[in-house]
Structure formats: C-alpha cells, structure tokens
Short mmCIF file of C-alpha atoms in Angstrom, two decimals:
data_model
loop_
_atom_site.label_atom_id
_atom_site.label_comp_id
_atom_site.label_asym_id
_atom_site.label_seq_id
_atom_site.Cartn_x
_atom_site.Cartn_y
_atom_site.Cartn_z
CA MET A 1 -14.11 1.95 1.67
CA PRO A 2 -16.40 0.24 4.20
CA THR A 3 -19.14 2.03 6.13
CA LEU A 4 -18.97 2.59 9.87
CA SER A 5 -21.68 -0.05 10.36
CA GLU A 6 -19.64 -2.57 8.40
CA TYR A 7 -16.52 -1.69 10.39
CA ARG A 8 -18.36 -2.15 13.68
CA ALA A 9 -19.75 -5.47 12.50
CA SER A 10 -16.24 -6.70 11.72
CA GLU A 11 -15.00 -5.56 15.12
CA GLY A 12 -17.86 -7.30 16.97
CA ASP A 13 -20.14 -6.00 19.70
CA ALA A 14 -18.37 -7.93 22.47
CA ARG A 15 -14.94 -6.59 21.65
CA ARG A 16 -16.23 -3.03 21.26
CA LEU A 17 -18.03 -3.21 24.61
CA THR A 18 -14.94 -4.57 26.36
CA ARG A 19 -12.79 -1.81 24.87
CA LEU A 20 -15.17 0.96 25.93
CA ARG A 21 -15.64 -0.46 29.42
CA SER A 22 -11.88 -0.69 29.94
CA LEU A 23 -11.50 2.90 28.82
CA PHE A 24 -14.38 4.05 31.05
CA ASP A 25 -12.86 2.31 34.07
CA SER A 26 -9.58 4.17 33.54
CA LEU A 27 -11.24 7.58 33.84
CA PRO A 28 -11.35 9.52 37.14
CA PRO A 29 -14.91 10.22 38.38
CA PRO A 30 -16.22 13.69 37.48
CA ASN A 31 -16.38 14.91 41.07
CA ALA A 32 -12.67 14.02 41.53
CA THR A 33 -11.49 16.11 38.58
CA PRO A 34 -10.03 19.43 39.86
CA ASP A 35 -11.22 22.62 38.26
CA ALA A 36 -8.91 24.17 35.73
CA GLN A 37 -8.56 27.75 34.61
CA ALA A 38 -9.90 27.60 31.11
CA PRO A 39 -7.76 29.36 28.53
CA SER A 40 -9.29 30.86 25.45
CA ALA A 41 -8.12 27.80 23.52
CA ALA A 42 -6.22 24.68 24.38
CA THR A 43 -2.54 25.53 24.53
CA THR A 44 0.01 24.58 21.93
CA THR A 45 2.93 24.92 24.33
CA THR A 46 4.82 21.94 25.63
CA ASP A 47 5.13 23.42 29.16
CA ALA A 48 4.40 20.53 31.56
CA ASP A 49 2.27 22.53 34.05
CA GLN A 50 0.15 24.07 31.31
CA CYS A 51 -0.32 20.67 29.63
CA ALA A 52 -1.47 19.21 32.95
CA ARG A 53 -4.02 22.00 33.37
CA ASP A 54 -5.26 21.44 29.83
CA ARG A 55 -5.70 17.73 30.46
CA ARG A 56 -7.82 18.51 33.52
CA LEU A 57 -9.84 20.92 31.39
CA TYR A 58 -10.38 18.28 28.69
CA MET A 59 -11.51 15.79 31.35
CA ARG A 60 -14.00 18.28 32.78
CA GLU A 61 -15.38 18.97 29.30
CA LEU A 62 -15.56 15.23 28.63
CA TRP A 63 -17.86 14.64 31.60
CA GLY A 64 -19.85 17.65 30.50
CA GLN A 65 -20.27 15.99 27.13
CA CYS A 66 -21.46 12.78 28.76
CA GLY A 67 -24.10 14.80 30.55
CA SER A 68 -25.41 16.55 27.43
CA SER A 69 -27.84 15.22 24.87
CA SER A 70 -25.81 16.07 21.79
CA PRO A 71 -22.11 16.39 21.01
CA HIS A 72 -20.40 19.69 21.90
CA GLN A 73 -23.53 21.19 23.46
CA GLN A 74 -21.70 21.65 26.72
CA THR A 75 -18.41 22.58 25.17
CA GLN A 76 -19.81 25.50 23.21
CA THR A 77 -20.83 27.30 26.41
CA GLU A 78 -18.02 25.99 28.57
CA HIS A 79 -15.96 29.17 28.50
CA LYS A 80 -18.94 31.55 28.83
CA THR A 81 -20.55 30.35 32.06
CA THR A 82 -19.59 28.25 35.01
CA PRO A 83 -22.10 25.36 35.19
CA ARG A 84 -23.74 24.47 38.46
CA GLN A 85 -22.18 21.33 39.97
CA PRO A 86 -24.86 18.60 39.95
CA SER A 87 -25.06 15.81 42.48
CA PRO A 88 -22.64 12.99 41.71
CA PRO A 89 -24.31 10.53 39.30
CA SER A 90 -24.18 6.81 39.85
CA THR A 91 -21.65 4.61 38.03
CA ALA A 92 -24.41 3.02 35.98
CA SER A 93 -25.75 6.36 34.75
CA ARG A 94 -22.24 7.61 34.02
CA TRP A 95 -21.53 4.45 31.99
CA GLN A 96 -24.73 4.86 30.01
CA ALA A 97 -23.88 8.49 29.29
CA PHE A 98 -20.32 7.56 28.28
CA GLU A 99 -21.65 4.91 25.86
CA GLN A 100 -23.82 7.51 24.18
CA TYR A 101 -20.93 9.96 24.00
CA ALA A 102 -18.60 7.29 22.57
CA ASP A 103 -21.11 6.33 19.86
CA LEU A 104 -21.50 9.94 18.68
CA LYS A 105 -17.79 10.69 18.94
CA GLU A 106 -16.89 7.57 16.98
CA ARG A 107 -19.22 8.65 14.15
CA GLU A 108 -17.55 12.06 14.11
CA LEU A 109 -14.08 10.52 14.07
CA TRP A 110 -15.08 8.20 11.22
CA ARG A 111 -16.21 11.12 9.07
CA ALA A 112 -13.00 13.00 9.77
CA PHE A 113 -10.82 9.95 9.09
CA CYS A 114 -12.50 9.26 5.72
CA GLU A 115 -12.06 12.89 4.74
CA LEU A 116 -8.32 12.78 5.46
CA ASP A 117 -7.82 9.34 3.88
CA ARG A 118 -7.50 10.51 0.28
CA ASP A 119 -6.60 7.11 -1.27
CA GLY A 120 -9.32 5.24 0.60
CA ASP A 121 -7.08 2.47 1.95
CA MET A 122 -8.17 3.02 5.59
CA ARG A 123 -4.65 4.03 6.57
CA LEU A 124 -3.44 7.60 7.11
CA ARG A 125 0.09 8.02 5.81
CA LYS A 126 2.44 10.70 7.01
CA SER A 127 1.97 12.52 3.70
CA GLU A 128 -1.81 12.67 4.23
CA VAL A 129 -1.37 14.02 7.78
CA ARG A 130 1.09 16.61 6.47
CA GLU A 131 -1.36 17.72 3.81
CA ALA A 132 -4.21 17.97 6.35
CA CYS A 133 -2.02 20.13 8.61
CA ARG A 134 -1.08 22.35 5.66
CA ARG A 135 -4.74 22.87 4.73
CA ALA A 136 -5.45 23.78 8.36
CA GLY A 137 -2.66 26.35 8.35
CA ILE A 138 -0.46 24.43 10.80
CA GLU A 139 3.25 24.93 10.25
CA LEU A 140 5.22 22.03 11.66
CA ARG A 141 8.67 20.53 11.48
CA GLU A 142 9.30 17.07 10.08
CA ASP A 143 10.42 15.70 13.44
CA ALA A 144 7.20 16.91 15.06
CA LEU A 145 5.16 15.17 12.35
CA ASP A 146 7.16 11.98 12.90
CA GLU A 147 6.51 12.18 16.62
CA PHE A 148 2.78 12.71 16.07
CA VAL A 149 2.49 9.67 13.80
CA ARG A 150 4.50 7.51 16.23
CA THR A 151 2.30 8.60 19.14
CA VAL A 152 -0.98 7.76 17.43
CA ASP A 153 0.30 4.69 15.54
CA ARG A 154 0.08 1.86 18.10
CA ASP A 155 1.61 -1.01 16.08
CA GLY A 156 4.52 0.98 14.68
CA ASP A 157 3.85 0.14 11.02
CA GLY A 158 4.26 3.76 9.91
CA ALA A 159 0.58 4.43 9.18
CA ILE A 160 -2.46 5.36 11.30
CA SER A 161 -5.39 2.94 11.08
CA PHE A 162 -8.87 3.87 12.19
CA ASP A 163 -8.31 1.82 15.34
CA ASP A 164 -5.30 4.02 16.18
CA TRP A 165 -7.16 7.18 15.26
CA ARG A 166 -10.23 6.35 17.31
CA ASP A 167 -8.43 5.07 20.37
CA PHE A 168 -6.25 8.20 20.60
CA LEU A 169 -8.97 10.77 19.96
CA LEU A 170 -12.07 9.23 21.58
CA LEU A 171 -11.59 11.27 24.74
CA LEU A 172 -11.23 14.59 22.86
CA PRO A 173 -14.47 16.33 23.87
CA ARG A 174 -14.30 19.16 21.31
CA PRO A 175 -15.41 19.23 17.66
CA ILE A 176 -12.86 17.34 15.52
CA SER A 177 -10.61 19.55 13.44
CA MET A 178 -6.94 19.27 12.60
CA LYS A 179 -6.09 22.27 14.77
CA GLU A 180 -7.93 20.79 17.74
CA ILE A 181 -6.34 17.41 17.20
CA TRP A 182 -2.91 19.03 17.14
CA ARG A 183 -3.63 20.91 20.35
CA TYR A 184 -4.92 17.77 22.00
CA TRP A 185 -1.80 15.88 20.98
CA GLN A 186 0.39 18.60 22.47
CA THR A 187 -1.24 18.08 25.86
CA LYS A 188 -0.86 14.31 25.64
CA ARG A 189 2.87 14.28 24.75
CA LEU A 190 4.05 14.51 28.32
CA GLU A 191 1.42 12.14 29.71
CA ARG A 192 2.54 8.57 30.33
CA PRO A 193 0.68 6.35 29.94
CA SER A 194 -2.13 7.88 27.90
CA MET A 195 -5.55 6.88 29.18
CA SER A 196 -6.89 6.73 25.67
CA ARG A 197 -4.32 4.22 24.48
CA LEU A 198 -5.46 0.61 24.14
CA THR A 199 -3.52 -2.59 23.76
CA GLN A 200 -3.54 -4.37 20.45
CA ASP A 201 -6.03 -6.88 21.90
CA GLY A 202 -8.47 -4.10 22.58
CA ASP A 203 -7.86 -3.97 26.33
CA GLY A 204 -7.62 -0.59 27.95
CA GLU A 205 -4.49 0.48 29.77
CA SER A 206 -5.41 2.11 33.04
CA ALA A 207 -3.02 4.91 33.94
CA ARG A 208 -3.86 4.57 37.59
CA GLU A 209 -3.11 0.84 37.69
CA LYS A 210 0.30 1.29 36.07
CA LYS A 211 0.99 4.17 38.38
CA LYS A 212 0.41 1.95 41.39
CA GLN A 213 3.04 -0.48 40.14
CA ARG A 214 5.67 2.26 40.03
CA GLN A 215 5.11 4.05 43.35
CA ALA A 216 3.59 3.57 46.78
CA PRO A 217 0.07 4.86 47.52
CA THR A 218 -0.29 8.44 48.66
CA PRO A 219 -3.00 10.16 50.70
CA GLU A 220 -4.18 12.08 47.60
CA PRO A 221 -7.08 10.57 45.64
CA GLU A 222 -6.28 8.35 42.68
CA ALA A 223 -8.02 10.76 40.37
CA ALA A 224 -5.12 13.16 40.65
CA THR A 225 -2.72 10.58 39.32
CA PRO A 226 -3.02 11.51 35.64
CA ASP A 227 -1.87 15.01 36.53
CA VAL A 228 1.44 13.87 38.02
CA GLU A 229 4.21 14.80 35.62
CA GLU A 230 6.60 12.12 34.47
CA GLU A 231 9.54 11.92 32.13
CA PRO A 232 8.42 11.23 28.59
CA GLU A 233 8.87 7.64 27.52
CA PRO A 234 11.24 7.32 24.53
CA GLU A 235 9.46 6.27 21.40
CA LEU A 236 10.66 3.28 19.41
CA ASP A 237 10.60 3.70 15.68
CA ALA A 238 9.14 1.21 13.26
CA THR A 239 12.55 -0.17 12.31
CA HIS A 240 13.32 -1.11 15.92
CA ASP A 241 9.85 -2.67 16.33
CA MET A 242 10.30 -4.74 13.19
CA PHE A 243 13.63 -6.21 14.25
CA ALA A 244 12.55 -6.56 17.91
CA ASP A 245 9.61 -8.72 16.83
CA ALA A 246 11.50 -10.50 14.05
CA GLY A 247 12.80 -13.30 16.28
CA LYS A 248 9.32 -14.09 17.53
CA PHE A 249 7.77 -14.29 14.06
CA LEU A 250 10.72 -16.16 12.58
CA LEU A 251 10.64 -18.76 15.36
CA ALA A 252 6.90 -19.24 14.95
CA GLY A 253 7.27 -19.36 11.17
CA GLY A 254 10.18 -21.80 11.43
CA LEU A 255 8.26 -24.16 13.67
CA ALA A 256 5.24 -23.95 11.37
CA GLY A 257 7.49 -24.57 8.39
CA ALA A 258 9.06 -27.58 10.06
CA VAL A 259 5.62 -29.12 10.63
CA SER A 260 4.64 -28.31 7.09
CA ARG A 261 7.82 -29.78 5.59
CA THR A 262 7.44 -32.97 7.61
CA ALA A 263 3.82 -33.42 6.57
CA THR A 264 4.56 -32.83 2.88
CA ALA A 265 8.00 -34.52 2.77
CA PRO A 266 6.78 -37.35 0.44
CA PHE A 267 5.99 -34.75 -2.27
CA ASP A 268 9.43 -33.21 -1.88
CA ARG A 269 11.09 -36.64 -2.04
CA LEU A 270 9.26 -37.44 -5.28
CA LYS A 271 10.23 -34.06 -6.71
CA VAL A 272 13.95 -34.65 -6.08
CA TYR A 273 13.73 -38.18 -7.44
CA LEU A 274 12.02 -37.09 -10.65
CA ILE A 275 14.46 -34.24 -11.22
CA THR A 276 17.61 -36.34 -10.70
CA SER A 277 16.46 -39.59 -12.30
CA PRO A 278 17.73 -40.23 -15.87
CA ALA A 279 15.23 -40.37 -18.70
CA SER A 280 15.60 -44.15 -19.00
CA ARG A 281 14.52 -44.60 -15.40
CA THR A 282 11.19 -42.88 -15.88
CA ALA A 283 9.85 -45.54 -18.20
CA ALA A 284 10.15 -44.47 -21.81
CA THR A 285 8.04 -47.48 -22.82
CA ASP A 286 5.08 -49.14 -21.20
CA ALA A 287 4.67 -52.87 -20.41
CA SER A 288 3.54 -53.73 -23.96
CA GLY A 289 6.63 -52.09 -25.46
CA LYS A 290 4.76 -49.12 -26.90
CA LYS A 291 6.62 -45.82 -26.65
CA GLN A 292 5.18 -43.36 -24.16
CA ARG A 293 5.17 -39.60 -24.27
CA PRO A 294 7.81 -38.24 -21.86
CA GLY A 295 6.44 -37.81 -18.37
CA ARG A 296 3.41 -40.12 -18.74
CA GLY A 297 3.32 -42.59 -15.86
CA SER A 298 6.58 -41.25 -14.43
CA LEU A 299 4.96 -40.11 -11.13
CA ILE A 300 3.47 -43.56 -10.45
CA GLU A 301 6.74 -45.25 -11.35
CA ALA A 302 8.58 -42.83 -9.07
CA VAL A 303 6.32 -43.73 -6.11
CA LYS A 304 6.95 -47.45 -6.68
CA THR A 305 10.69 -47.03 -7.11
CA VAL A 306 11.17 -44.86 -4.02
CA TYR A 307 9.09 -47.25 -1.96
CA ARG A 308 11.02 -50.37 -3.11
CA SER A 309 14.56 -48.93 -3.07
CA GLY A 310 14.25 -47.03 0.19
CA GLY A 311 12.90 -49.73 2.46
CA GLY A 312 9.21 -48.87 2.52
CA VAL A 313 7.26 -45.83 3.67
CA LYS A 314 10.19 -44.26 5.56
CA ALA A 315 11.93 -43.70 2.21
CA PHE A 316 9.56 -40.82 1.50
CA TRP A 317 10.99 -38.88 4.47
CA THR A 318 14.64 -39.23 3.39
CA GLY A 319 16.33 -35.84 3.60
CA ASN A 320 13.57 -34.25 5.67
CA GLY A 321 16.01 -33.49 8.47
CA LEU A 322 17.96 -31.19 6.17
CA ASN A 323 14.73 -29.51 5.10
CA ILE A 324 13.96 -28.68 8.73
CA VAL A 325 17.51 -27.55 9.45
CA LYS A 326 17.62 -25.14 6.53
CA ILE A 327 14.19 -23.58 7.00
CA PHE A 328 15.18 -21.44 10.02
CA PRO A 329 18.17 -19.62 8.50
CA GLU A 330 16.41 -19.45 5.10
CA SER A 331 13.30 -17.79 6.58
CA ALA A 332 15.31 -15.43 8.76
CA ILE A 333 17.64 -14.25 6.01
CA LYS A 334 14.86 -13.90 3.42
CA PHE A 335 12.62 -11.97 5.78
CA LEU A 336 15.25 -9.52 7.00
CA SER A 337 16.72 -9.04 3.50
CA TYR A 338 13.29 -8.44 1.96
CA GLU A 339 12.18 -5.93 4.60
CA SER A 340 15.52 -4.12 4.53
CA ALA A 341 15.42 -3.87 0.74
CA LYS A 342 11.89 -2.44 0.83
CA ARG A 343 12.98 0.22 3.33
CA VAL A 344 15.94 1.18 1.16
CA PHE A 345 13.73 1.50 -1.92
CA ALA A 346 11.18 3.54 0.05
CA GLN A 347 13.81 5.98 1.29
CA TYR A 348 16.20 6.32 -1.64
CA TRP A 349 14.37 5.26 -4.82
CA ASP A 350 10.62 5.79 -4.50
CA LYS A 351 11.07 8.50 -1.82
CA VAL A 352 7.86 7.60 -0.01
CA PRO A 353 7.31 7.77 3.77
CA ASP A 354 6.17 4.17 4.15
CA GLN A 355 7.50 0.92 2.67
CA THR A 356 4.00 -0.28 1.76
CA MET A 357 3.82 2.61 -0.70
CA ILE A 358 6.77 1.52 -2.89
CA SER A 359 6.15 0.75 -6.54
CA ASN A 360 5.44 -2.73 -7.85
CA SER A 361 8.83 -2.83 -9.57
CA SER A 362 10.61 -1.98 -6.33
CA ARG A 363 8.63 -4.67 -4.49
CA PHE A 364 9.57 -7.15 -7.20
CA VAL A 365 13.28 -6.36 -6.97
CA ALA A 366 13.18 -6.43 -3.14
CA GLY A 367 11.66 -9.89 -3.26
CA GLY A 368 14.37 -11.05 -5.64
CA ILE A 369 17.11 -9.62 -3.43
CA GLY A 370 15.72 -11.44 -0.40
CA GLY A 371 15.64 -14.71 -2.31
CA VAL A 372 19.16 -14.37 -3.73
CA ILE A 373 20.77 -13.57 -0.38
CA SER A 374 19.01 -16.41 1.44
CA GLN A 375 19.74 -18.87 -1.41
CA PHE A 376 23.44 -18.00 -1.34
CA CYS A 377 23.67 -18.51 2.44
CA ILE A 378 21.92 -21.89 2.55
CA TYR A 379 23.25 -23.23 -0.77
CA PRO A 380 25.66 -25.77 0.82
CA ILE A 381 22.69 -27.35 2.60
CA GLU A 382 20.83 -27.54 -0.72
CA SER A 383 23.84 -29.27 -2.36
CA LEU A 384 24.12 -31.73 0.52
CA LYS A 385 20.42 -32.51 0.26
CA ALA A 386 20.58 -33.13 -3.52
CA THR A 387 23.74 -35.22 -3.27
CA ARG A 388 23.21 -37.50 -0.27
CA GLY A 389 20.63 -39.95 -1.62
CA ASN A 390 20.22 -42.63 1.04
CA ALA A 391 23.67 -42.12 2.61
CA LEU A 392 24.33 -40.59 6.01
CA ILE A 393 24.61 -36.80 6.10
CA LEU A 394 28.06 -36.64 7.69
CA GLN A 395 29.45 -39.25 5.32
CA THR A 396 28.06 -37.39 2.33
CA ALA A 397 29.53 -34.12 3.60
CA ARG A 398 32.97 -35.72 3.99
CA ASP A 399 32.81 -37.16 0.48
CA MET A 400 31.85 -33.76 -0.98
CA TRP A 401 34.67 -32.06 0.94
CA SER A 402 37.24 -34.57 -0.28
CA ARG A 403 36.13 -34.13 -3.89
CA GLY A 404 36.36 -30.38 -4.16
CA ARG A 405 36.47 -28.58 -0.79
CA PHE A 406 34.24 -25.50 -0.68
CA ARG A 407 33.78 -25.34 -4.42
CA TYR A 408 31.97 -28.69 -4.45
CA PHE A 409 29.28 -27.37 -2.07
CA PHE A 410 28.55 -24.49 -4.44
CA ARG A 411 28.19 -26.42 -7.72
CA GLY A 412 25.42 -24.91 -9.82
CA LEU A 413 25.38 -21.70 -7.78
CA PRO A 414 25.09 -19.31 -10.81
CA ALA A 415 22.06 -21.19 -12.11
CA GLY A 416 20.59 -21.25 -8.61
CA LEU A 417 20.99 -17.53 -8.07
CA ILE A 418 19.73 -16.67 -11.56
CA GLY A 419 16.69 -18.83 -11.03
CA VAL A 420 15.88 -17.86 -7.47
CA PHE A 421 15.78 -14.11 -8.18
CA PRO A 422 12.72 -14.18 -10.46
CA TYR A 423 11.12 -16.97 -8.42
CA SER A 424 11.42 -15.14 -5.11
CA ALA A 425 10.51 -11.82 -6.74
CA ILE A 426 7.35 -13.27 -8.33
CA ASP A 427 6.41 -15.24 -5.20
CA MET A 428 6.77 -12.45 -2.63
CA SER A 429 5.58 -9.58 -4.80
CA THR A 430 2.57 -11.58 -6.05
CA PHE A 431 1.52 -12.45 -2.52
CA GLU A 432 1.91 -8.92 -1.17
CA GLY A 433 0.35 -7.39 -4.26
CA ILE A 434 -2.75 -9.60 -4.03
CA LYS A 435 -2.99 -8.95 -0.30
CA LEU A 436 -2.77 -5.16 -0.73
CA ALA A 437 -5.33 -5.25 -3.53
CA TYR A 438 -7.70 -7.29 -1.40
CA THR A 439 -7.23 -5.00 1.62
CA GLN A 440 -8.04 -1.92 -0.47
CA TRP A 441 -11.08 -3.63 -1.99
CA ALA A 442 -12.49 -5.14 1.19
CA GLY A 443 -11.28 -2.55 3.68
CA GLU A 444 -9.82 -5.17 5.99
CA GLU A 445 -6.97 -7.65 6.21
CA PRO A 446 -7.59 -11.06 4.66
CA GLY A 447 -8.48 -13.91 7.03
CA VAL A 448 -6.92 -17.35 7.22
CA ALA A 449 -8.70 -18.59 4.10
CA GLY A 450 -7.66 -15.52 2.12
CA SER A 451 -4.02 -15.78 3.18
CA LEU A 452 -4.05 -19.49 2.34
CA ALA A 453 -5.41 -18.81 -1.14
CA PHE A 454 -3.00 -15.94 -1.82
CA GLY A 455 -0.03 -18.00 -0.60
CA ALA A 456 -1.02 -20.94 -2.77
CA ILE A 457 -1.43 -18.73 -5.85
CA SER A 458 1.85 -16.88 -5.40
CA GLY A 459 3.80 -20.05 -4.57
CA GLY A 460 2.38 -21.93 -7.56
CA VAL A 461 3.01 -19.05 -9.98
CA GLY A 462 6.54 -18.54 -8.70
CA ALA A 463 7.48 -22.23 -8.81
CA SER A 464 6.03 -22.79 -12.31
CA SER A 465 7.76 -19.72 -13.79
CA GLU A 466 11.26 -20.79 -12.78
CA TRP A 467 11.02 -24.57 -12.62
CA ALA A 468 13.29 -25.21 -15.58
CA ARG A 469 16.19 -23.33 -13.98
CA ASN A 470 15.52 -25.10 -10.69
CA LEU A 471 15.76 -28.47 -12.42
CA VAL A 472 19.10 -27.59 -14.08
CA ARG A 473 20.49 -26.33 -10.76
CA THR A 474 19.47 -29.50 -8.92
CA ARG A 475 21.02 -31.73 -11.56
CA LEU A 476 24.25 -29.80 -11.37
CA GLN A 477 24.27 -30.29 -7.61
CA ALA A 478 23.57 -34.01 -7.84
CA GLN A 479 25.82 -34.87 -10.83
CA GLY A 480 28.18 -37.81 -10.43
CA THR A 481 26.17 -39.41 -7.61
CA PRO A 482 24.35 -42.82 -7.63
CA ALA A 483 21.09 -40.92 -7.88
CA HIS A 484 22.29 -38.94 -10.93
CA PRO A 485 25.47 -40.43 -12.47
CA GLN A 486 25.44 -38.04 -15.43
CA THR A 487 28.08 -35.26 -15.32
CA TYR A 488 28.03 -31.84 -16.99
CA LEU A 489 30.47 -29.17 -18.10
CA GLY A 490 28.24 -26.35 -16.87
CA VAL A 491 24.78 -24.83 -16.97
CA ARG A 492 24.46 -24.85 -20.79
CA ASP A 493 25.66 -28.42 -21.06
CA ALA A 494 23.15 -29.59 -18.42
CA ALA A 495 20.30 -27.81 -20.16
CA TRP A 496 21.29 -29.14 -23.62
CA LYS A 497 21.55 -32.76 -22.45
CA CYS A 498 18.18 -32.50 -20.70
CA TYR A 499 16.58 -31.28 -23.96
CA GLN A 500 18.31 -34.00 -26.05
CA LEU A 501 17.20 -36.85 -23.81
CA GLU A 502 13.76 -35.70 -22.65
CA GLY A 503 12.62 -32.79 -24.78
CA TRP A 504 11.11 -29.64 -23.36
CA ARG A 505 8.87 -31.66 -21.06
CA GLY A 506 11.96 -32.83 -19.25
CA PHE A 507 12.50 -29.37 -17.87
CA TYR A 508 9.31 -29.68 -15.87
CA LYS A 509 9.86 -33.07 -14.28
CA GLY A 510 8.91 -32.94 -10.58
CA LEU A 511 6.64 -29.91 -10.97
CA THR A 512 3.44 -31.90 -10.39
CA PRO A 513 4.19 -33.04 -6.82
CA THR A 514 5.42 -29.53 -6.03
CA LEU A 515 2.15 -27.94 -7.13
CA VAL A 516 0.13 -30.63 -5.37
CA LYS A 517 1.85 -29.93 -2.07
CA VAL A 518 1.45 -26.12 -2.21
CA VAL A 519 -2.05 -25.98 -0.70
CA PRO A 520 -1.49 -28.46 2.17
CA ALA A 521 1.92 -26.96 2.92
CA VAL A 522 0.56 -23.43 3.22
CA ALA A 523 -2.50 -24.64 5.13
CA ILE A 524 -0.47 -26.59 7.67
CA SER A 525 1.96 -23.70 8.04
CA CYS A 526 -0.85 -21.24 8.75
CA GLU A 527 -2.66 -23.63 11.13
CA SER A 528 0.55 -24.45 13.02
CA SER A 529 1.58 -20.85 13.55
CA MET A 530 -1.79 -19.30 14.39
CA PRO A 531 -3.33 -20.90 17.49
CA THR A 532 -0.57 -20.17 20.01
CA PRO A 533 1.44 -17.06 19.14
CA LEU A 534 4.71 -16.83 20.97
CA PRO A 535 4.77 -14.38 23.88
#
C-alpha cells in the first residue's frame, strides 16, 4: 500500500490545487451561512428540514475548523459555547485557512481509509464497509448499504477508491468515525448536487452554478441555495453505467483496432499464407538440393511468393477490409459477453459483491465464454476471409453459398470453438490477472507502457497455447480453394494429414509473424484510442 506522500506525488500538485480551489469556490462564505440550532449529535433521520439544518451546522463548523490551528479544536467546544462572530476575513485568508484544513483532513481520511481497507488494494468493497459498520454498532439494511456505496462511488465500479472517499468526506468537519460518516451521509442524501462531489477530471461541481441553470435568480443570497430542498436524483447502478458507456468504449476500441489491423496487415497476410500453403510450397529443399528442416526459410519464401503472386506491395493488404469489418462486432460481443459472465459468476457462483473479486477460475471461464460467443457470431466472416484468396469478396461469398449454403460458412466451427475457448480464457484472464496483481503491488493503475506490456504478454501466451487448433480450423475453412486445394473429412483428418506431411512443426506454421505483430498491434491500438477519447 502506498503512503500518502506517494499518493499525492502521483496525483500531482497542480491537479490537487485545482481540485481544492474548485471545491473552495463552491462553498458559501462564512458570514452568509445561517445559524442552525445545534442538536446534541448530527441527526440520523431522513427528514428534509432536519437534514437541511444539519448541513448548515456542518458548514458553520467547517468554517470554524478553518479558523482553528488544529483539527476539531473548534468542534469540540461548538455545542458548549456560542463563539463571538469575528469580522469577515478576506478571500485570500479564507483560502489559506481552507488549504491548511484540507491538508489535515486528508491525512485523517487517509488513516481511516487504510484502517478500513483490510486487503490493502486501495479499494473499499461493500463487504469492508459492512464490517466497519458492524464494528461501530450500526445496524443497516442491505439497500441502505447499496445506496451509501453508490453515493460515494463516483465512477460506478462497485468499490470506493480513496479519491471517492476523500472527495465525499473532505467537508466533514468532525473527527472521522464510522458513526459520524454515516450521519454525514444521511444529511447529504437529499442534497443535489453535493458540493463535495468532484468530476472524474478533478474539477469541482459548484452547486450554485448548477442551481442557476435550473431556475431564475431570486432576491435571496446565493449562499442559501444549498439549503433549498430538491427531489433526490435517481442513482444509476453499475450495470447501467457499464452498458451506457459500452458504445463509447467499443467505438473507440474498434477504431483503434482498425488502425492497428491496417498497420499490421502484412503480418496477418503472411500468417494466413503460411497456414494454408501446402508443405511442398514452403520449400522442403534449398537451392542446392539439400533437404531443409520444416519451417526453415519458409517465412522469407512466403514474403517473396505473396509479393510476386499478388501484384506487389498491395498483396500484403489483401483481406484487410474483412479484418476491419469484423473487428467491431467481435469486440462488442466479446466485451459484453465477458462482462456479463463475470457478473453472473460474482452473483451466483462466487457470491461476492463485486465482479473484480471473483476467483481466477471464474475469470478464466468468463473469458472463454466471451471468446466462444464472439467467435460463433463472426465465424462466417472468418470463413470468407480464409477462402477468398485474391478473389472479390462478393464473388467468393456467392461461390461459398452455391457450394453448401449456410453449412459452408461454418466449416471447421467445432475446432474453432474448441480452440477459441482456452485462447480467449488465457488471453483475457492473463491480462486482467497481471493488471490486478500490478495494481495491488504498486497501489495504482498501470500506465500506457504497463498496459502495452501486459497486453503483449497475454496475447502472445494465448496465441501460442492454442495455435495448433487455430491452424487446423483455418485449413478446414480454406479447404478446396486455390490457396489450399487439399480437402479433409473432418478435424481429425486435417490434423493427421498435417502431421504426416509436415511433422509437429507444421502445427505452428504462421506463429512467428503473429508473435512479431503483437507488440506493434497493441501499441498502435493503445496510441490510437488514448489521445482523443470520445465524448
């Protein structure tokens, strides 16, 4: 777990200063905060009028904190005596006092967060919040706990990060305890928007500015605006957030994938050529007539053959259009299937409150399910890609239809589904497993370089582990074409003939260009999707 100093360094002084200044600007000045009748303790009722009075009380105590030299000095005597009203301080002095208060409060919140975070992953799960409430003697219903987590959790991922925790509780002027946090949350439930909520970019949301957009100005001072009661805004659960944002991420990922596929198309073209080419066409002997080991020199010969037979450099981009066409539905179906499977496992199998807490075996199976469903849906495009060679797409599709109708588009499907399950499971579970391990070790999400390395490792491991099945599937798809005239009786026959003609090395033809293209493909994908996120 990182220290607070390390966390602040990763956040950056400029971003932290901007966040605090935005929050400070959203607060009403101390002389505009009406006095409130102080109860013996902050209420736990949901009555709107009482919550409004408590919010005014919290604000008065907050400015008292900013005027004291140590945390809670003012609060401890707040209910015993009525302090003398000082002359209104300047904005500069109030800002300096607020900075000092925020620094001390952030330290206190950090200590409390680390105490509640039992597994040290810098994320408070619902189970950890429930346990903290139980230790504090707070009896609560499950729906109340869900509402609390949703209120504090800004990004809707089902867990409370320190950013969420700090931004929600920074304006709580009393000593941090679970009971006080729960009371404070009760007073904030009916407030919309919360002045302590920040955007994901670290910008403060001013309640007064949003209020102006919804209603005309009134003669009352703006400082009274936070006390106006409004209907509570319905909360959106994490499932809705995931699917609401899915289109944005899938479109960005699809565009990045299209750029990546286009840039690395020559490697893909060589892969298909090497897989579908007969053993005799990969040069079993060299120029002097000496017999070569299978696979030696085949890559160089493949480059020469593709260049000569396809009309030059453009031959290396043959079939790239189909790659681009299939990447959008493939990404969408795999993403939604994988996320849905993880949620099902979290709820019904592992019985954990968050999908990131599922077991490694569940994550493995979920990845396989996502791969199988997406592979089945886009399999006709895969068959068309393996069959067409240098012919036109529509002409190839007509020929395939005339030969066997729908069945012809699904040749080799069993081998494809059998192979894609472990590949997708290994690929997706390896990437997420490495990423989670890194996040727990470093205390922060991996950067671009880390994601690139993790993606390259998981993709390479997944491709290598299931390449033999991928080769058999592709040959079944391409059988009987000019590119691969050999025909087969089924999966076993294709595998046996491959072994007879080329040995066990033949099952790994085309793997080299695939592994070579992994790093540039992932790098281009990341670079293409990062600079300009879709609105």
